[in-house]
Backbone as a ProteinNet text record, in pm:
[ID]
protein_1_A
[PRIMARY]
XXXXXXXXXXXXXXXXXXXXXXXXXXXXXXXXXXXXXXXXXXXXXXXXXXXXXXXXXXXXXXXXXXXXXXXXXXXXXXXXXXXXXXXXXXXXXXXXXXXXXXXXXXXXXXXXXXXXXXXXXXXXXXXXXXXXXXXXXXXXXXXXXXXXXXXXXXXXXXXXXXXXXXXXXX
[TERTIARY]
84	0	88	40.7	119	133.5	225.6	230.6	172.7	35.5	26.3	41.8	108.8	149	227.5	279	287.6	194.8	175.6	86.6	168.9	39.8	125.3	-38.3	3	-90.1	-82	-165.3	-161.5	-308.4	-274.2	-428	-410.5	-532.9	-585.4	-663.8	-642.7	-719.2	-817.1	-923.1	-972	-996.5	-1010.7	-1091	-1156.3	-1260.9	-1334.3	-1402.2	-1401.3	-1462.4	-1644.5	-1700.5	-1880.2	-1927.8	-1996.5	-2084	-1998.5	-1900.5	-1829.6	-1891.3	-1994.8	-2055	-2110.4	-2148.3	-2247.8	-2149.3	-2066	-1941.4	-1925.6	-1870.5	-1782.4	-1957.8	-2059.1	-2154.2	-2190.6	-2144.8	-2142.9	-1997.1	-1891.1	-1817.6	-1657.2	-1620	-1582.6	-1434.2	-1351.1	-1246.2	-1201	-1306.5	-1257.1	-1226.4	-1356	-1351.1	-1253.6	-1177	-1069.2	-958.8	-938.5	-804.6	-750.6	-902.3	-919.3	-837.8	-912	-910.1	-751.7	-650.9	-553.3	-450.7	-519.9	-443.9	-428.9	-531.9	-598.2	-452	-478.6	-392	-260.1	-180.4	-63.1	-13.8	-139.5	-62.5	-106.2	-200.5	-223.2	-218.7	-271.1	-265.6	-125.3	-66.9	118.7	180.4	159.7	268.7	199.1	104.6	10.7	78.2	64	35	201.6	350.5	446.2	466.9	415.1	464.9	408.7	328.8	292.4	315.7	414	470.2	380	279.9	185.3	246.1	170.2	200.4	89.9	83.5	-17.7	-24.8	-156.2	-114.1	-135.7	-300.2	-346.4	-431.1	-489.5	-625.8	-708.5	-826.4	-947.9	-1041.5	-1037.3	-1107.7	-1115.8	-1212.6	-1238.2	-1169.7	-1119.4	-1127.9	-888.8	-900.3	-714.1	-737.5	-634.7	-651.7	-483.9	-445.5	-327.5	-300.6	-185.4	-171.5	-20.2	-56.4	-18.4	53.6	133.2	211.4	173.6	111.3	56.7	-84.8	-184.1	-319.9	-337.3	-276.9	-299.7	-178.2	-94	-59.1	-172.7	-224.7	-314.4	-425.6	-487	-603.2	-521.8	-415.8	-352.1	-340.6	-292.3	-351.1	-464	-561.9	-675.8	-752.7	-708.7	-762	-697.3	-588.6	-470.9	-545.9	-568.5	-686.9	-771.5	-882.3	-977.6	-975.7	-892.4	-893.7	-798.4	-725	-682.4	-776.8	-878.2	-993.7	-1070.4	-1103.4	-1164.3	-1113.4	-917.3	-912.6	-887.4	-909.3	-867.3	-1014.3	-1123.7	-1302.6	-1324.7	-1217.8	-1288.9	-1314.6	-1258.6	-1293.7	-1390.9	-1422.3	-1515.1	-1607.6	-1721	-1863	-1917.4	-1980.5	-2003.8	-2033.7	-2124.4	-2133.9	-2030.9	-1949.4	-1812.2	-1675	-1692.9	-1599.1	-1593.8	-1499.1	-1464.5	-1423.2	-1521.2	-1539.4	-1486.1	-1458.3	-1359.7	-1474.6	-1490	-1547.3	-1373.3	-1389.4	-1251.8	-1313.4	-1259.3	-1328.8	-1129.9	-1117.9	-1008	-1020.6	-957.6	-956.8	-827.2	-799	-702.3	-740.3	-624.1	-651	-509.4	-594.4	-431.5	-457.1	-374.7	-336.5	-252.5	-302.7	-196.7	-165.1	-47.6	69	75.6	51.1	86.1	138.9	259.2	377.5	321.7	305	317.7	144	38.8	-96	-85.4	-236	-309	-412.5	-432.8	-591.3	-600.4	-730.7	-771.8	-925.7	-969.6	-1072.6	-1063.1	-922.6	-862.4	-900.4	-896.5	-906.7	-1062.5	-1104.5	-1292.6	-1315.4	-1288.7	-1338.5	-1339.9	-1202.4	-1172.5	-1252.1	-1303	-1353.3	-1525.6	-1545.3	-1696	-1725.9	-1639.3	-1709.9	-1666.7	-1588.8	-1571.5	-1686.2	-1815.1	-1936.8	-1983.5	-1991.5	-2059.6	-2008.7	-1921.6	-1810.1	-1926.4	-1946.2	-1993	-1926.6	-1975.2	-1869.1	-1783.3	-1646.2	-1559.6	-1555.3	-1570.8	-1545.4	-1446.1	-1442.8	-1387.5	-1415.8	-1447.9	-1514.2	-1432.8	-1445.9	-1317.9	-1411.5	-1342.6	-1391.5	-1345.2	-1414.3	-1417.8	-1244.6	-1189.5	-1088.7	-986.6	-1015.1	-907.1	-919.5	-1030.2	-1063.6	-989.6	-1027.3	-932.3	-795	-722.2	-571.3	-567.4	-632.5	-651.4	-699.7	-753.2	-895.8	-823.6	-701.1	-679	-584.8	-528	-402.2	-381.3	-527	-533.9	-656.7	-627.3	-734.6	-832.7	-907.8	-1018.5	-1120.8	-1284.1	-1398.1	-1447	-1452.2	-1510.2	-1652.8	-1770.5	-1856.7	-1919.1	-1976.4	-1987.5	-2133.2	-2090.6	-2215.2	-2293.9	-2268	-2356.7	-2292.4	-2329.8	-2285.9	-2368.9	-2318	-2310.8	-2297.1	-2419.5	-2376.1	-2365.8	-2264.8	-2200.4	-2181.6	-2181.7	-2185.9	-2124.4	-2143.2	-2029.9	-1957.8	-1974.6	-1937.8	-2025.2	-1966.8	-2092	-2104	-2019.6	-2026.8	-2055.6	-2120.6	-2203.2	-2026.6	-2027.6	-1880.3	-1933.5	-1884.3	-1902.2	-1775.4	-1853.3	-1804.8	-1814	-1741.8	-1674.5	-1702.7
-118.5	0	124.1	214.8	367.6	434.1	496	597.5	701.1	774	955.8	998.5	949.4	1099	1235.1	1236.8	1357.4	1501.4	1549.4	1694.3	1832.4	1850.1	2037	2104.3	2239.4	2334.3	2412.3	2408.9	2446.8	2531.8	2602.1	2697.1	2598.9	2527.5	2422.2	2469	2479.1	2599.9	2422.1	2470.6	2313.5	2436.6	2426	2446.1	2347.4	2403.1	2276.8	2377.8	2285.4	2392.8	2355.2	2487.2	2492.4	2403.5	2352.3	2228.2	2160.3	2116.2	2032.7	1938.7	1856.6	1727.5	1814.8	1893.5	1995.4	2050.5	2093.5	2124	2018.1	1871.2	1763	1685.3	1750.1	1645.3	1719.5	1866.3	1925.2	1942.7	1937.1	1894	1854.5	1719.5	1607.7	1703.9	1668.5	1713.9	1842.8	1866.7	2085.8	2079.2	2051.4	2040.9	2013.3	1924.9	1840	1899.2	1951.6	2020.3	2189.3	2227.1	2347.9	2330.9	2259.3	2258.7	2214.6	2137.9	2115	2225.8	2328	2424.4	2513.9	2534.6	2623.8	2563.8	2480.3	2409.7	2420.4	2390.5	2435.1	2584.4	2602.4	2793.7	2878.3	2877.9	2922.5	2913.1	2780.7	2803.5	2712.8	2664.7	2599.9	2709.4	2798.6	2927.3	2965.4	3042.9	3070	3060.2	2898	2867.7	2850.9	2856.3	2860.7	2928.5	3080.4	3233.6	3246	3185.1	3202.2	3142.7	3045.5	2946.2	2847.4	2780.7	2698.1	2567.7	2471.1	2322.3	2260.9	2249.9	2137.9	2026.3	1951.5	1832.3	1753.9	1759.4	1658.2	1710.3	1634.1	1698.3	1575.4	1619.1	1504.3	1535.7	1486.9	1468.4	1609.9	1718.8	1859.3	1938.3	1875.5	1980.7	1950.8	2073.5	2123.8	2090	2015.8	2043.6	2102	2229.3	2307.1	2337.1	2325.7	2354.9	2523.9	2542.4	2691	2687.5	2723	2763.8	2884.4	3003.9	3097	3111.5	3103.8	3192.4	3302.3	3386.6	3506	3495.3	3385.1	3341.9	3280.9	3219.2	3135.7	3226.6	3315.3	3403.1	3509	3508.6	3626.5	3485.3	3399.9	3310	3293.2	3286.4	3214.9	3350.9	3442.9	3556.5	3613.5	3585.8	3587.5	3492.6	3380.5	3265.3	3283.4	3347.7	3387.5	3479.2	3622.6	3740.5	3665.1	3572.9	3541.4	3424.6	3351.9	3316.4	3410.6	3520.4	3656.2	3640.2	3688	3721.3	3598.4	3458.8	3376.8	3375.5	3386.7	3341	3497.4	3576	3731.2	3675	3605.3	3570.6	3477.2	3369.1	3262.1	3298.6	3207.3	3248	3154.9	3220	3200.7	3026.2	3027.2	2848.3	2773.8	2823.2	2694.4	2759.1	2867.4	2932.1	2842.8	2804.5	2736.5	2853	2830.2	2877.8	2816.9	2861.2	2778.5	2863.3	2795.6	2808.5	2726.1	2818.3	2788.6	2813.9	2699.6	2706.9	2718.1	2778.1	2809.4	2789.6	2710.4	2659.2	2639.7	2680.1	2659.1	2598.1	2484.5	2393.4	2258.1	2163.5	2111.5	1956.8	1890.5	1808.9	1681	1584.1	1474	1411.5	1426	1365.8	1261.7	1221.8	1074.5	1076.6	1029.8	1039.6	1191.4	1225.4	1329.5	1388.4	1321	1362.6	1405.4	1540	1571.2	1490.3	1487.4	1452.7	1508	1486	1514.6	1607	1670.9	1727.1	1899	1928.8	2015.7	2051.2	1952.9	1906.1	1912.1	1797.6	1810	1935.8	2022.9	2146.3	2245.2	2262.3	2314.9	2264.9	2087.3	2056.3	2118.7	2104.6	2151.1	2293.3	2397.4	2521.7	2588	2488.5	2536.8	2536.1	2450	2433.8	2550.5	2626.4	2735.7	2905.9	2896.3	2999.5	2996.6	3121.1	3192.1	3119.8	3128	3077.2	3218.2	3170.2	3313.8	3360.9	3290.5	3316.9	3270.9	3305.6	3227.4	3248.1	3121.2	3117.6	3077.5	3122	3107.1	3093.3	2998.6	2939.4	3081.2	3070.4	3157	3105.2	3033.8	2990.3	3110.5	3077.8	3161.8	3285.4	3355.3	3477.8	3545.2	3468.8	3508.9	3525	3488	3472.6	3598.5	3651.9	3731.8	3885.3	3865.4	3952.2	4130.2	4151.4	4274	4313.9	4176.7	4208.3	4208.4	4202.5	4241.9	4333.7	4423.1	4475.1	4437.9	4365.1	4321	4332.5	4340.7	4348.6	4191.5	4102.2	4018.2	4056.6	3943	3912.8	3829.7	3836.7	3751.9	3666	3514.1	3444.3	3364.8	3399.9	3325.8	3181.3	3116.7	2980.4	2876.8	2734.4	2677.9	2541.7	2425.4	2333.7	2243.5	2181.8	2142.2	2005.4	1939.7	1752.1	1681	1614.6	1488.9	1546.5	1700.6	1791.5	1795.5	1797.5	1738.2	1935.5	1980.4	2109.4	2220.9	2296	2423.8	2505.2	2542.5	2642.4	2799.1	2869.9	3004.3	3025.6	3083.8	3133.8	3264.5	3293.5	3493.7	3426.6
0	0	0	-75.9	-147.8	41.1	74.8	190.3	139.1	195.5	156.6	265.1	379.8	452.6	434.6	313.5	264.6	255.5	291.5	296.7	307.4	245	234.2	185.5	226.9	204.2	36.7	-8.1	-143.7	-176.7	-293.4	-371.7	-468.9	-442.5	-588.1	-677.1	-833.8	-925.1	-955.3	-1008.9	-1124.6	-1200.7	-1311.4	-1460.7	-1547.8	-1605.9	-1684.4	-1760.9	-1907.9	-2001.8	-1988.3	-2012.9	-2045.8	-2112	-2116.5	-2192.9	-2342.6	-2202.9	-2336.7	-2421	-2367.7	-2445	-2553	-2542.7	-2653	-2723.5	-2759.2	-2813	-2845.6	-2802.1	-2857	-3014.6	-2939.3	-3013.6	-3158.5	-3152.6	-3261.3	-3388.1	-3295.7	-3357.1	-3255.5	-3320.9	-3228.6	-3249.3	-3347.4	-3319.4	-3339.6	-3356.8	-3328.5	-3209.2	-3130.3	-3005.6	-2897.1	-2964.9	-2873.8	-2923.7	-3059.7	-3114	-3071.6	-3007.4	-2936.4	-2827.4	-2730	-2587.1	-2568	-2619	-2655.4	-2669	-2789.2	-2829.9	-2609.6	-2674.1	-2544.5	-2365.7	-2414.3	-2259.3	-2316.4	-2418.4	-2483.6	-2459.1	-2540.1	-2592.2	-2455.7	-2370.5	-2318.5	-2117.2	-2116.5	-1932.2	-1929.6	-1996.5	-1953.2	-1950.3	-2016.8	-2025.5	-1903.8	-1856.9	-1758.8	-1639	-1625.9	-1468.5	-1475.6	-1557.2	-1493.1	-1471.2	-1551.7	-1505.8	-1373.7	-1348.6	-1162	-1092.9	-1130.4	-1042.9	-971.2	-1095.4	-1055.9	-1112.2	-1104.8	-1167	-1201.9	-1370.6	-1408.2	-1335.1	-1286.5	-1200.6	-1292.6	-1363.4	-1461.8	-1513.9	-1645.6	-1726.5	-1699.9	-1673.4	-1639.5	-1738.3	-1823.6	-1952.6	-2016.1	-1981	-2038.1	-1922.8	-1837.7	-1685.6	-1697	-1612.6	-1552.1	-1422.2	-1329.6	-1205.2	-1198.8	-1123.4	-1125.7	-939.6	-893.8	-796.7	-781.7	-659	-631.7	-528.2	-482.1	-356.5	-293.9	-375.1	-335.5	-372.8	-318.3	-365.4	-454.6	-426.8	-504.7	-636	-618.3	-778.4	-817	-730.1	-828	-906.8	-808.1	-849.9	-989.5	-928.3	-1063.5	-1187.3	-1203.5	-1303.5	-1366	-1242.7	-1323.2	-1371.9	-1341.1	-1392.4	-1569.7	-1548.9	-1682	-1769.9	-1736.6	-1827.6	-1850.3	-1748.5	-1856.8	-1942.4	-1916.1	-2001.1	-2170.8	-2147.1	-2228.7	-2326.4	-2227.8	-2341.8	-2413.3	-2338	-2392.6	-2544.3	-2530.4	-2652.1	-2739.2	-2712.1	-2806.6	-2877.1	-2823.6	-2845.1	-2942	-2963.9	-2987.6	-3159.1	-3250	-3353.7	-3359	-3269.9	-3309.4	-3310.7	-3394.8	-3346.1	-3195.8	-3107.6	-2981.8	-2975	-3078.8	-3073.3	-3093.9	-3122.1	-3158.3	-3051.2	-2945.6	-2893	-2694.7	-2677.2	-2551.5	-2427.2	-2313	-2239.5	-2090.4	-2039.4	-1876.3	-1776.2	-1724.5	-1553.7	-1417.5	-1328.9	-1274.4	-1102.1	-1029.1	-862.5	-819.6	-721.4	-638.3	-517	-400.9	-305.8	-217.8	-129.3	-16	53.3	43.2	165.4	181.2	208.7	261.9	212.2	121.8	19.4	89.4	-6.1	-14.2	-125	-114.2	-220	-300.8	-377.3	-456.5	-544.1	-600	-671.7	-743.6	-816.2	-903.7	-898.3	-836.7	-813.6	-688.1	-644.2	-537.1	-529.4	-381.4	-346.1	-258.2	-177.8	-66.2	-56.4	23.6	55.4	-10.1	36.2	-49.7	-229.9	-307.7	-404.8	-467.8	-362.6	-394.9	-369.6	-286.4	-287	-373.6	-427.2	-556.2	-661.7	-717.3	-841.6	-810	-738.4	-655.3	-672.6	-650.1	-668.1	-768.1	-845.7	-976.3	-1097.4	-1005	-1124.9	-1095.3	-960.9	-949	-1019.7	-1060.7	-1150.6	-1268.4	-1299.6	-1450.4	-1521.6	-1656.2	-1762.8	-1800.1	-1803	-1814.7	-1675.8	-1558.3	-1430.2	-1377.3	-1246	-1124.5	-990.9	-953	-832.5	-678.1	-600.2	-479.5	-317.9	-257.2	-120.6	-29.6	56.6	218	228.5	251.6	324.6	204.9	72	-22.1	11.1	-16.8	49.6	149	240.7	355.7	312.8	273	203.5	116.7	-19.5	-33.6	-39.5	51.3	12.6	25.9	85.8	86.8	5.9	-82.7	-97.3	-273.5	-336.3	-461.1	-506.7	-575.9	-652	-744.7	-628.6	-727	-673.1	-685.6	-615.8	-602.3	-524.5	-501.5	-455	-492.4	-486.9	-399	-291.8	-199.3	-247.3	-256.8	-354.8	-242.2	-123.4	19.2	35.9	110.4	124.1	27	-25.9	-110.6	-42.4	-89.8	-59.6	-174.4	-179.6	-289.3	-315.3	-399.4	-382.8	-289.9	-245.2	-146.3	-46.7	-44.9	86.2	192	327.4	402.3	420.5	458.8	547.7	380.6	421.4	285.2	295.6	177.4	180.6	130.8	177.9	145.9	-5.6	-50.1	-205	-242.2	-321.2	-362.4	-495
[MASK]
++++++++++++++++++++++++++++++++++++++++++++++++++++++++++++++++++++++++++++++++++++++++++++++++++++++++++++++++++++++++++++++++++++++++++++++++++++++++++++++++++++++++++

């Protein structure tokens, strides 16, 4: 049996693109030759300039980890303005959209993967993110909240799949 007593505290980004099945059922490999490009040209350059780390891609979805929060939020913010301008030519029906949940919390290790509660939390309030959003837990908040210029949105508490406890969300 694998040891995970390894832990550490980390800002876990997820991203997952908007109604991918609806995208993939209209057209299969645009779809997939996009989202590709998109993770290439765009959030690898991204998340190293912030000193993040791709962990893995789960089918349509990024899971990225952070050493800092507010790298992470200055990322996932750099990602969407940068879907802005990749979608500014498409027509809206064929243009890929990211919804992104952000979460602090505290991880375990497995060779080169995260898990933990940490983790679910992040894939969880990332459904609640606008499309072209990003959505962030009470716990991140706290970490940030004075130390960037941005107006957060306080979205009330949230109870969210397979989470027993409701999380407050910005």
């Amino acid at each position: 049996m694998e040891n995970l007593e390894q832990r550490r505290l980390a800002a876990i980004v997820f991203a997952d693109v908007v109604s991918y099945s609806k995208l993939i059922q209209k057209n299969e490999l645009q779809t997939i030759n996009s989202f590709k490009s998109h993770k290439t040209q765009l959030f690898e350059p991204l998340i190293s300039r912030f000193g993040g780390r791709l962990v893995k891609t789960i089918g349509d979805g990024m899971l990225m980890e952070f050493a800092s929060a507010i790298k992470a939020i200055e990322c996932a913010i750099s990602i969407q303005e940068g879907m802005v301008e990749r979608n500014k030519n498409i027509h809206k029906d064929e243009s890929i959209f990211f919804r992104i949940g952000i979460h602090i919390g505290d991880i375990l290790i497995s060779d080169d993967d995260v898990l933990g509660d940490g983790v679910n939390i992040a894939s969880r309030i990332e459904s609640l993110a606008e499309p072209n959003g990003v959505t962030i837990s009470d716990d991140t908040y706290r970490q940030i909240k004075d130390k960037l210029n941005i107006v957060w949105v306080d979205c009330g508490t949230k109870q969210v799949k397979n989470i027993e406890q409701p999380i407050q969300t910005w």
